[in-house]
CSV table of C-alpha atoms and ligand atoms in Angstrom, one decimal:
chain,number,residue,atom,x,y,z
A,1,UNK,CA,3.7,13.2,-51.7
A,2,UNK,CA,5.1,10.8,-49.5
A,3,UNK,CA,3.6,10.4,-46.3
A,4,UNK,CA,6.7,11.1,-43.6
A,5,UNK,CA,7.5,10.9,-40.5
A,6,UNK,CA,6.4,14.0,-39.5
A,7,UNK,CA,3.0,13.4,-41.1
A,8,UNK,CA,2.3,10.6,-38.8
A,9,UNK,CA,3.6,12.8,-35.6
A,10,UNK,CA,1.0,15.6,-36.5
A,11,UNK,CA,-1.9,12.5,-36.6
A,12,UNK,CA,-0.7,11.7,-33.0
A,13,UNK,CA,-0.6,15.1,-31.6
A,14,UNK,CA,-4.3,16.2,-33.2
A,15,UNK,CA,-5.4,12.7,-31.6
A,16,UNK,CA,-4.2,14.6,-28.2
A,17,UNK,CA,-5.2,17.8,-29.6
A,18,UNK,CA,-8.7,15.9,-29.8
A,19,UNK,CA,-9.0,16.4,-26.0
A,20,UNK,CA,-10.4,19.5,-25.7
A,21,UNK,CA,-12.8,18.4,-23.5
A,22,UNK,CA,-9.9,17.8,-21.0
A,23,UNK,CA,-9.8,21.7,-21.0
A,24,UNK,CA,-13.9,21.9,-19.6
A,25,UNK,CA,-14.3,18.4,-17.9
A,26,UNK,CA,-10.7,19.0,-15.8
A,27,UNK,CA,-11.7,22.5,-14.9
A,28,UNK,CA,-14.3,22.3,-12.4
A,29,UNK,CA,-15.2,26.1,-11.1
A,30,UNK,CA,-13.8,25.0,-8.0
A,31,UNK,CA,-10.6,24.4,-9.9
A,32,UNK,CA,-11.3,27.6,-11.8
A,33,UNK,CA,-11.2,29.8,-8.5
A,34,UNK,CA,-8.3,27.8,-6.9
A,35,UNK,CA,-6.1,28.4,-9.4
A,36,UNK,CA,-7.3,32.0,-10.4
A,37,UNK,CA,-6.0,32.7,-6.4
A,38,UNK,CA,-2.9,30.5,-6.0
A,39,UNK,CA,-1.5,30.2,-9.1
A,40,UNK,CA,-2.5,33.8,-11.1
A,41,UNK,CA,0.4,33.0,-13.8
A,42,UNK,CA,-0.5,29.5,-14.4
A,43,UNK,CA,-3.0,28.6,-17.1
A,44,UNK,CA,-5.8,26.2,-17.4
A,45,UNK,CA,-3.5,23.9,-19.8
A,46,UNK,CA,-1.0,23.7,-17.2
A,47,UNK,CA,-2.8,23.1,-15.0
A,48,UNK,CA,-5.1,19.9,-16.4
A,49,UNK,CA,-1.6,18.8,-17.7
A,50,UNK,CA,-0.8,15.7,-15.2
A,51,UNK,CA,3.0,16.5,-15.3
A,52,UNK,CA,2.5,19.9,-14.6
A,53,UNK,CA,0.4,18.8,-11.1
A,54,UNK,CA,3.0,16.1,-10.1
A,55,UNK,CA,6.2,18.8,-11.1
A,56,UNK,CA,4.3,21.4,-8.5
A,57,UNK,CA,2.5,18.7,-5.8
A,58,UNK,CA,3.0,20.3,-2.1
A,59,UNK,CA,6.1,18.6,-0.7
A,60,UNK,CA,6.6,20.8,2.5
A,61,UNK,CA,5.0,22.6,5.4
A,62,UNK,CA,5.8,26.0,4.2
A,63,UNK,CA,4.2,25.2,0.6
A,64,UNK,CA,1.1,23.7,2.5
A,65,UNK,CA,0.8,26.7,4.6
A,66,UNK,CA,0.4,29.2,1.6
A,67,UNK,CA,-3.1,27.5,1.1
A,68,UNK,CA,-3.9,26.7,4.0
A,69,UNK,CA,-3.9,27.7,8.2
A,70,UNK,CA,-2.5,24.8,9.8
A,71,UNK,CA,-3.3,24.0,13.2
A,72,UNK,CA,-0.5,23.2,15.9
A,73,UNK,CA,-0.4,19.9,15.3
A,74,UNK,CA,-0.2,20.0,11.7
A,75,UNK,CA,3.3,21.9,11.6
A,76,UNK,CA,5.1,19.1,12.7
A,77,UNK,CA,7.6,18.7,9.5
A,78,UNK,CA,7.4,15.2,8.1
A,79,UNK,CA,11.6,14.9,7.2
A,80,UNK,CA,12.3,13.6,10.0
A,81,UNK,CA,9.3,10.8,10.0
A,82,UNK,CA,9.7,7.7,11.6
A,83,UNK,CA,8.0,5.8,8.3
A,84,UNK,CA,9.6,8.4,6.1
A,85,UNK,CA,6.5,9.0,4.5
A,86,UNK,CA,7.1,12.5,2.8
A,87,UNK,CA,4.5,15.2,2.7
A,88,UNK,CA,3.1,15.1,-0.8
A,89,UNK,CA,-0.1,16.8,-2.1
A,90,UNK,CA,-1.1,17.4,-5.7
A,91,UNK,CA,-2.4,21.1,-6.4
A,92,UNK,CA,-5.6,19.2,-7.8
A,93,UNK,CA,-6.1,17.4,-4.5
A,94,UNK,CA,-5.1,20.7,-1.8
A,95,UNK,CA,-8.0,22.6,-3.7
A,96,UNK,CA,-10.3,20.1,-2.3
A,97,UNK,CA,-8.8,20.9,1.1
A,98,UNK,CA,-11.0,23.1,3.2
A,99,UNK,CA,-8.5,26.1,4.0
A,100,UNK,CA,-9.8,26.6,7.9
A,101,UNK,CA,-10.7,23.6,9.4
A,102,UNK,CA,-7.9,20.9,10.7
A,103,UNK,CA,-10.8,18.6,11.4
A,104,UNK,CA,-12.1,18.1,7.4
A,105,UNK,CA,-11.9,15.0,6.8
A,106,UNK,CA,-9.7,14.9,3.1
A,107,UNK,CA,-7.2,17.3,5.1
A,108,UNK,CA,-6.9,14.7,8.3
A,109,UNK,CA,-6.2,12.0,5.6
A,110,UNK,CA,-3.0,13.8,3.7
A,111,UNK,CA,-1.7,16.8,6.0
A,112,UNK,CA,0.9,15.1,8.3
A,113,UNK,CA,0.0,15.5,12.0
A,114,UNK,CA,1.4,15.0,15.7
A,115,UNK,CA,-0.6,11.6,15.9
A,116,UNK,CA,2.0,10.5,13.5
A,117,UNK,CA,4.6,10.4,16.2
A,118,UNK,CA,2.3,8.0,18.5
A,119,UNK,CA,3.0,4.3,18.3
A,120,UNK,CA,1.6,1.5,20.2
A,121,UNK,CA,2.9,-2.1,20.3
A,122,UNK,CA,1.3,-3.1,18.1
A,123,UNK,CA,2.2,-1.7,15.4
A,124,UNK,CA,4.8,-2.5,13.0
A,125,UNK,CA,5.9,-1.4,9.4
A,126,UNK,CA,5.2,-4.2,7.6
A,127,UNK,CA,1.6,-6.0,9.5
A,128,UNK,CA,1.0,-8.3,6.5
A,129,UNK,CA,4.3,-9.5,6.3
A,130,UNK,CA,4.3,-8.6,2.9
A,131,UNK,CA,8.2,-8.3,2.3
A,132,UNK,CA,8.0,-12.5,3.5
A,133,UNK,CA,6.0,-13.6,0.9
A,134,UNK,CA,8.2,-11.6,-1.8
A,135,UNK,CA,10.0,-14.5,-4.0
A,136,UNK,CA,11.2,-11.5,-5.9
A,137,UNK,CA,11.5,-8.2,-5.1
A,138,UNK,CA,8.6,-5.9,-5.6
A,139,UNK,CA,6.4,-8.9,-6.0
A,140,UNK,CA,3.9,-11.0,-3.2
A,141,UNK,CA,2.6,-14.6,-4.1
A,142,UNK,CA,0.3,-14.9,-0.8
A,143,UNK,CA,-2.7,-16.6,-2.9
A,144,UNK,CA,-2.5,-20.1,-5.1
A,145,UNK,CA,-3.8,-17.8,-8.5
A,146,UNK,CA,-2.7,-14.6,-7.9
A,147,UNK,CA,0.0,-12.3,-7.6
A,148,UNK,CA,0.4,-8.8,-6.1
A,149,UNK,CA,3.4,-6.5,-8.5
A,150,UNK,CA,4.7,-3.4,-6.5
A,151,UNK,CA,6.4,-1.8,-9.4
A,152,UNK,CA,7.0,1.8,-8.1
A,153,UNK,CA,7.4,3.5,-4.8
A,154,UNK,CA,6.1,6.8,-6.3
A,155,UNK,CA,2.6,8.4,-5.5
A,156,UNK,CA,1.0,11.6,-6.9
A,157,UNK,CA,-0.3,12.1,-3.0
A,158,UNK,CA,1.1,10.2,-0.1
A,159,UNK,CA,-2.4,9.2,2.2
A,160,UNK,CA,-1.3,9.1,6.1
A,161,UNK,CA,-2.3,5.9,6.9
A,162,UNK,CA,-0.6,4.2,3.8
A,163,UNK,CA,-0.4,0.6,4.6
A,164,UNK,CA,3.4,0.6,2.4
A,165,UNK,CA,4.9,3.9,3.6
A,166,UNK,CA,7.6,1.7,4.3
A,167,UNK,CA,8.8,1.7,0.4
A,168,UNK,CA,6.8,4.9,-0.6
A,169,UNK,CA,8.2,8.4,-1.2
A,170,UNK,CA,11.7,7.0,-0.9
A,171,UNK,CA,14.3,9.2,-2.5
A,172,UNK,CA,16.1,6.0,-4.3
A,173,UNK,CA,12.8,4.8,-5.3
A,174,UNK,CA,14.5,1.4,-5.5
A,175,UNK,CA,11.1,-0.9,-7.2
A,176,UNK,CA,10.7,1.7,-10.0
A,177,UNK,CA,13.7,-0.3,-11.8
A,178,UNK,CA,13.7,-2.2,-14.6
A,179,UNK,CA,15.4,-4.9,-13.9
A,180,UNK,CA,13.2,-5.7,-10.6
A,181,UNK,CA,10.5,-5.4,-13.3
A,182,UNK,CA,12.0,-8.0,-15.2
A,183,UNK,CA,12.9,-10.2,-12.5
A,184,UNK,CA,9.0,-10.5,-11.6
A,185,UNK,CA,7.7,-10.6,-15.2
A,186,UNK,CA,10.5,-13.7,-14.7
A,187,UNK,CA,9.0,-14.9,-11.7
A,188,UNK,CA,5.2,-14.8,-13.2
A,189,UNK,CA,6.2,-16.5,-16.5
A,190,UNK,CA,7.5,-19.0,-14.7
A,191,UNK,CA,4.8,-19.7,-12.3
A,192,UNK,CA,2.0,-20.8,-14.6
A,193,UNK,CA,-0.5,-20.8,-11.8
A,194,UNK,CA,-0.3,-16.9,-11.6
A,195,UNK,CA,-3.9,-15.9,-13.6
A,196,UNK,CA,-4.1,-12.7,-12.5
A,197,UNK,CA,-1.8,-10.0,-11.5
A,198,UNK,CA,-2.4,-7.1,-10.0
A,199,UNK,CA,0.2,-4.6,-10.6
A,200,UNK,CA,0.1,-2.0,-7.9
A,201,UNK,CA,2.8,0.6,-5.6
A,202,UNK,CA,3.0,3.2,-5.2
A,203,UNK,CA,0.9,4.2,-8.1
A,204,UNK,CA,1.4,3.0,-11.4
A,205,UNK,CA,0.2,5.3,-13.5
A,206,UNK,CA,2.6,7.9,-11.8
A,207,UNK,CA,4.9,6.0,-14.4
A,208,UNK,CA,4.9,7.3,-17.5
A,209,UNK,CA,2.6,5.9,-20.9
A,210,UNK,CA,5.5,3.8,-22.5
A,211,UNK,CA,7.1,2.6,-19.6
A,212,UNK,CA,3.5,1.7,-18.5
A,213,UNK,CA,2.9,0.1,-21.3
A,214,UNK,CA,6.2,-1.7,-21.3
A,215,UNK,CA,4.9,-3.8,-18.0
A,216,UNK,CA,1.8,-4.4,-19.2
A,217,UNK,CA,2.9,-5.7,-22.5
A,218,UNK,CA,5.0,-8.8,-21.2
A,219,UNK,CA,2.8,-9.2,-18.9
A,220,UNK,CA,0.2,-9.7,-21.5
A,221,UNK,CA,2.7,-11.8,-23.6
A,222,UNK,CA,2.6,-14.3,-20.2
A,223,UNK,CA,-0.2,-17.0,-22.1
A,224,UNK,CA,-1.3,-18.1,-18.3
A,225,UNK,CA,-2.0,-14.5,-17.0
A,226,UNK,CA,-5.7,-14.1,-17.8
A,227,UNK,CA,-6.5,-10.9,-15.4
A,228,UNK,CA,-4.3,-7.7,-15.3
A,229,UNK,CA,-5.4,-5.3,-12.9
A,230,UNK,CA,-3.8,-1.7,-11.8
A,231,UNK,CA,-4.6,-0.4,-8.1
A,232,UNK,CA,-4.7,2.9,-8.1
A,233,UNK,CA,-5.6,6.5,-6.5
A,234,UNK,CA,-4.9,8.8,-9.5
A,235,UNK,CA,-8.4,9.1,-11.0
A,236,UNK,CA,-9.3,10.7,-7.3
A,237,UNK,CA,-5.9,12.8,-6.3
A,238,UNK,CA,-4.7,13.2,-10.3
A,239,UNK,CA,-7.7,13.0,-12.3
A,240,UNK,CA,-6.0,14.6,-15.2
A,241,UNK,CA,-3.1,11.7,-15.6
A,242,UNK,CA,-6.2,9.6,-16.9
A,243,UNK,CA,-5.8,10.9,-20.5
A,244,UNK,CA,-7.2,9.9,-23.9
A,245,UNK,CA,-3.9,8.8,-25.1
A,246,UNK,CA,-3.7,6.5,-21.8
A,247,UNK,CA,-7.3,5.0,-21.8
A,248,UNK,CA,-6.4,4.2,-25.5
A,249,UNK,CA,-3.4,2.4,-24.6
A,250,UNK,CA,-5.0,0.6,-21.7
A,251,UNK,CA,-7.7,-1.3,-23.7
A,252,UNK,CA,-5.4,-3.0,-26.0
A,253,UNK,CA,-4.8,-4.9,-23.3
A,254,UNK,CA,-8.1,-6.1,-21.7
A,255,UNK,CA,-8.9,-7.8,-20.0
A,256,UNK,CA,-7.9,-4.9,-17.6
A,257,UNK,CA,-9.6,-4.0,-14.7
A,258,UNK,CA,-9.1,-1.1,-11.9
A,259,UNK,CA,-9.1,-0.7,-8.4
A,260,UNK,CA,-9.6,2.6,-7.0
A,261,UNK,CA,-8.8,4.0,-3.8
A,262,UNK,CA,-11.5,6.1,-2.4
A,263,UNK,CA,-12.1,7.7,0.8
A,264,UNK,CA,-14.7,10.4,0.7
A,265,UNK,CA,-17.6,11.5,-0.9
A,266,UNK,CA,-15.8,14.8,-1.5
A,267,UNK,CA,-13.4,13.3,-3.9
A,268,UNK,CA,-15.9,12.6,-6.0
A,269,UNK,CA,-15.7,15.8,-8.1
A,270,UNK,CA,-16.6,16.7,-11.6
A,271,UNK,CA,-13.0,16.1,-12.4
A,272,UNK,CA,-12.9,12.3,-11.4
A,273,UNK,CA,-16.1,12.1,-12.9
A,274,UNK,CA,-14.1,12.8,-16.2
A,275,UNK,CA,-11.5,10.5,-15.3
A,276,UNK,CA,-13.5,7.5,-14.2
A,277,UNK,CA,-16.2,8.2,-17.7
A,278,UNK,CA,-12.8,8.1,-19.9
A,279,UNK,CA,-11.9,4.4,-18.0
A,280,UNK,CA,-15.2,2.8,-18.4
A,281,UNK,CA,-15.8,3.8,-21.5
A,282,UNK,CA,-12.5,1.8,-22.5
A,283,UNK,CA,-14.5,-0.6,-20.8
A,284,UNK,CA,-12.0,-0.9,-17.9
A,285,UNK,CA,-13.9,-2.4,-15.1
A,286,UNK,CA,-14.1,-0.7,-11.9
A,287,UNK,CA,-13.8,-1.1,-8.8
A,288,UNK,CA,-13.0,0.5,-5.5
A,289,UNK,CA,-11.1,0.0,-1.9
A,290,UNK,CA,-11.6,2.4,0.9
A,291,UNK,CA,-9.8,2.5,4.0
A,292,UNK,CA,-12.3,2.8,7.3
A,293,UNK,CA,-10.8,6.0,9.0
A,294,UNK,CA,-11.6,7.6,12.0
A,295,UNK,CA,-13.3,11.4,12.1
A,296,UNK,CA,-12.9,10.5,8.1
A,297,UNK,CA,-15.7,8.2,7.0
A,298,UNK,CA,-16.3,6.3,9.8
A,299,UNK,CA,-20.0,7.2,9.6
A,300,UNK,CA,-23.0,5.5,7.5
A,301,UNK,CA,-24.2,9.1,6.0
A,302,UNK,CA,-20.4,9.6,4.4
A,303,UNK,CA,-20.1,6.2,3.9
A,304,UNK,CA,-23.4,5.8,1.9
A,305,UNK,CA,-23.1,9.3,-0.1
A,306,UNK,CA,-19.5,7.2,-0.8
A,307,UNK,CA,-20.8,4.1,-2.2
A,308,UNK,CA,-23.2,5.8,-4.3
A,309,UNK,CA,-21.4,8.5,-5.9
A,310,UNK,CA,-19.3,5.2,-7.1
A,311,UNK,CA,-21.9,3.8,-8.5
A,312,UNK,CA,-22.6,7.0,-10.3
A,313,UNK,CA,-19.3,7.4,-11.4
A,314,UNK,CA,-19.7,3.0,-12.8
A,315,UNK,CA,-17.4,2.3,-10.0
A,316,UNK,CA,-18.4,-1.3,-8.1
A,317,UNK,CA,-17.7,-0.6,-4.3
A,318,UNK,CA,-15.3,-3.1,-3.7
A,319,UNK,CA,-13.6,-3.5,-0.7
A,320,UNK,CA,-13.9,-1.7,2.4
A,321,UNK,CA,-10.6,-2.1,5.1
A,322,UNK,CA,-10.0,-2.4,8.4
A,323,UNK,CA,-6.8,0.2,9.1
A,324,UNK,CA,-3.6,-1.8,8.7
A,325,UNK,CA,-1.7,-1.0,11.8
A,326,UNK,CA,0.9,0.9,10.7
A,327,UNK,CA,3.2,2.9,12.9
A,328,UNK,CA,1.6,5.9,14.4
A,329,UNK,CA,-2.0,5.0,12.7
A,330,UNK,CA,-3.7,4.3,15.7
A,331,UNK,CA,-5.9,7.9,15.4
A,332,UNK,CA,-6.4,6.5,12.1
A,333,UNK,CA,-7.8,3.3,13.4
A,334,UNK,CA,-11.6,2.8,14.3
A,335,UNK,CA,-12.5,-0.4,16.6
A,336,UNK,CA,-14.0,-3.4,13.7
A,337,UNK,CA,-17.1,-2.9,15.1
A,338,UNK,CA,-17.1,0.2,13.4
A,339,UNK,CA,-16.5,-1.2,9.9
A,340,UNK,CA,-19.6,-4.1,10.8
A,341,UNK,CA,-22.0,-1.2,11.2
A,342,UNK,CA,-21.3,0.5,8.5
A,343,UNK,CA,-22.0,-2.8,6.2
A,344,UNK,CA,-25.3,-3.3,8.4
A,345,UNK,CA,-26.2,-0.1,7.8
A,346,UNK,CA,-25.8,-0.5,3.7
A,347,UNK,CA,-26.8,-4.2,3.6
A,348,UNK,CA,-30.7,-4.0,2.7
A,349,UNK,CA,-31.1,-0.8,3.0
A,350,UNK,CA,-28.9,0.2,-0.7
A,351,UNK,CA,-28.5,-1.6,-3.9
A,352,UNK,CA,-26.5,-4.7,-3.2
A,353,UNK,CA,-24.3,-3.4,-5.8
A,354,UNK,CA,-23.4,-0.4,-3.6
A,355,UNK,CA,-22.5,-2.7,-0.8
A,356,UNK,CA,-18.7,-3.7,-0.6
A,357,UNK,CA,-16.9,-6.3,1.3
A,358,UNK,CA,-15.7,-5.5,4.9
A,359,UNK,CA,-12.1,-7.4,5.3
A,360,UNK,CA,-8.9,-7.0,7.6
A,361,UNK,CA,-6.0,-7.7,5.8
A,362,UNK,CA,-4.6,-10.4,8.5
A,363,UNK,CA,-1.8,-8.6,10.7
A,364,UNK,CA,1.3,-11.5,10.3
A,365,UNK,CA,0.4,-12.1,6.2
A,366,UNK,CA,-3.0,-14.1,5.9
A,367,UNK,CA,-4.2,-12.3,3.2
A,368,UNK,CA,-7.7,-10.7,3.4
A,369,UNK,CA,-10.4,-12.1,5.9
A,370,UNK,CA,-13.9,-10.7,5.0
A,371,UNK,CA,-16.3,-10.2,8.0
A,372,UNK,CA,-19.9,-9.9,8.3
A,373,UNK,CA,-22.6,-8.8,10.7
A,374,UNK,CA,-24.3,-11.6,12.7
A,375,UNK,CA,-27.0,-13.0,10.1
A,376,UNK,CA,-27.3,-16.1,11.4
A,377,UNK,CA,-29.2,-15.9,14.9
A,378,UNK,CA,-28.6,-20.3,15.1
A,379,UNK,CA,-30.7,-23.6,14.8
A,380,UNK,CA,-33.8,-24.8,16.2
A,381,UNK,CA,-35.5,-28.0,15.4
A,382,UNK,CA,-37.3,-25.9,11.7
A,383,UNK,CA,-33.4,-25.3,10.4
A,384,UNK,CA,-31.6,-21.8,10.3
A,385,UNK,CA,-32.8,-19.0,12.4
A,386,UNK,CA,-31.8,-15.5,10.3
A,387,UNK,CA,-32.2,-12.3,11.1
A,388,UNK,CA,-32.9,-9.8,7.9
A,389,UNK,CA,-31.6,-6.4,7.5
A,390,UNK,CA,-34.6,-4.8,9.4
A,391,UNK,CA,-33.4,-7.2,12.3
A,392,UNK,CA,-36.7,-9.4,12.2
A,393,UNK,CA,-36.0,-13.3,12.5
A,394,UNK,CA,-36.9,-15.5,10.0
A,395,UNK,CA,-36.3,-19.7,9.7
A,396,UNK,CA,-34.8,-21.5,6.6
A,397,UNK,CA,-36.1,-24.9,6.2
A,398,UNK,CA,-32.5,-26.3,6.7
A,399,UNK,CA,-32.7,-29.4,7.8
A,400,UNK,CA,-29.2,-30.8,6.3
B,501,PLP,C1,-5.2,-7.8,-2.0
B,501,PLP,C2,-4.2,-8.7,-2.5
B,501,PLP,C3,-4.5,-9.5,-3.6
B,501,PLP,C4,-5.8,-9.5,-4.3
B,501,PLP,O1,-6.8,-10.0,-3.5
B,501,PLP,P1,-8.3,-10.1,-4.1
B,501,PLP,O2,-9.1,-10.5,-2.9
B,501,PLP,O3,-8.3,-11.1,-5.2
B,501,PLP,O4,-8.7,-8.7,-4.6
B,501,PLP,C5,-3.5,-10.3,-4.1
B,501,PLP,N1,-2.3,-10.4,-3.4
B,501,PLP,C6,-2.0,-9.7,-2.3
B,501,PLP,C7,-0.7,-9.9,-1.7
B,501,PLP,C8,-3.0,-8.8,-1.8
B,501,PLP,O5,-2.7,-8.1,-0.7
């Protein structure tokens, strides 16, 4: 018989079919129990089924309120926000909420609260001046090499201190457009200095496969781009949208790489686990960014459990950021002081590998500025006076 059309569609659906491990590995007991209580009519499929979480993520107070008690100040209804930065929570994620206490720190990162409403001076909507350095829209050339590719406003989960909540969550969603798309893929062909792009939002892979795969094609086509890279927080708040079918995609394209945002050590579940397995073993590098956040994981036990549950999970900590200073983040925002502790406190006393970079993205658009702790005491007469991680003083015979 002839092999038809349909022939090859039943090939592709028992390759997804082939994912029953989705079914286990997405369905933590903790998932198990959460949706046995909020969602008795929903099934396990649905549930690890990615367009089933974003079709019922947590979009208003009352919805939030069915899981959990909200405090006061948590009430406050986000429609008429000052950043317009809806209220959106994937079921996934509000399971990893803790129901009772307004202080926990995944809860203080996506529930909306009163602090929202405070702004100080200095505070703006767009600090790095990112909307400046746009030649096109929905793309930043701040570096000579590299190029930044905002190609959706959309998120599975909107975090609270969001350094673009200025374009995310908007109702027109105007950079999820192909022609914008087009007009930067223009942009990058043209600039044959561009190596690397990183192609970021929003979240991209709230887009779907095709339309994914679309961007990352001409992109790919571009002979000068040698580096794609996605920034994303879906393996952490949408660990199910990371799919065999999208991990197979993704490596025809390599080299790919992957930033993840990551802000807890509780978001490091058996589900994102799964996720992050699925991406390395596609051989996607990985890496991470974490935001430092006050009462969140501002302190070097979180922050340490952090970095090595990443390494667990083959994720390289990355970068660790100083708060942008968006409007109303300023609860958000710990003093950089805070953020040079925490690398003294990993520095030496982890793997190197677990140690990230400590950077403030420069308020006024000069790109990321790392920062260390004082290592270098100063000069005497024998060279460079150094002070080790133990903060015992040692000399380098630098005599240059
Ligand atoms: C963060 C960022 C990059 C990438 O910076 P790396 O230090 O190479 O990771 C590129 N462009 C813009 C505008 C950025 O904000």
């Amino acid at each position: 018989m002839e092999p038809t059309v349909s022939i090859d569609k039943e090939a592709l659906e028992s390759e997804e079919a082939a994912e029953p491990p989705l079914l286990t590995c997405f369905g933590s007991s903790r998932s198990r129990a959460f949706l046995q209580q909020f969602y008795p009519d929903v099934t396990l499929a649905e549930w690890n089924d990615w367009r089933w979480q974003l079709n019922n993520s947590i979009t208003d107070v009352q919805a939030l309120s069915r899981f959990i008690t909200l405090s006061p100040t948590e009430c406050r209804s986000p429609d008429i926000h000052p950043r317009n930065l809806p209220l959106r929570i994937t079921p996934y994620y509000a399971s990893l909420l803790d129901t009772s206490d307004p202080d926990h720190s995944l809860r203080r990162s996506v529930i909306p609260t009163s602090a929202e409403y405070v702004f100080s001076p200095d505070e703006s909507r767009d600090p790095l001046c990112e909307d400046d350095h746009s030649p096109v829209p929905g793309l930043v050339h701040r570096y000579p090499d590299r190029v930044l590719f905002l190609v959706t406003g959309d998120c599975s989960t909107f975090c609270r201190y969001c350094t673009r909540s200025r374009m995310v969550g908007k109702r027109d969603n105007a950079s999820n457009n192909p022609s914008r798309w087009s007009a930067a893929i223009d942009y990058i062909q043209a600039h044959t200095e561009v190596r690397d792009v990183l192609i970021s939002g929003g979240d991209p892979l709230t887009l779907a496969d095709d339309v994914l795969e679309s961007i990352i094609q001409r992109l790919r086509r571009i002979r000068h781009v040698e580096m794609i890279r996605i920034g994303t927080k879906i393996p952490v708040t949408l660990p199910q949208r990371i799919t065999a079918s999208l991990v197979l995609m993704l490596k025809k394209y390599h080299p790919l790489w992957m930033s993840i945002h990551v802000t807890h050590p509780e978001e490091l579940t058996p589900e994102c686990e799964t996720a992050c397995a699925r991406l390395a073993d596609a051989g996607i590098p990985l890496g991470s960014q974490t935001v430092m956040l006050k009462g969140v994981n501002d302190n070097i036990a979180s922050l340490k459990a952090l970095m090595h549950g990443l390494i667990r999970f083959r994720i390289k900590p990355y970068y660790l950021f100083q708060c942008d200073p968006i409007p109303g983040s300023s609860h958000f925002r710990t003093p950089v002081s805070k953020g040079l502790e925490m690398i003294q406190g990993l520095r030496g006393h982890t793997s190197g590998y677990a140690v990230p970079t400590f950077a403030i993205d420069a308020p006024g658009g000069g790109g990321k500025i790392p920062l260390l702790p004082e290592y270098v005491i100063g000069r005497d007469e024998n060279g460079l006076i150094l002070r080790n991680y133990e903060g015992k003083i040692f000399c380098y015979p630098d005599k240059g």
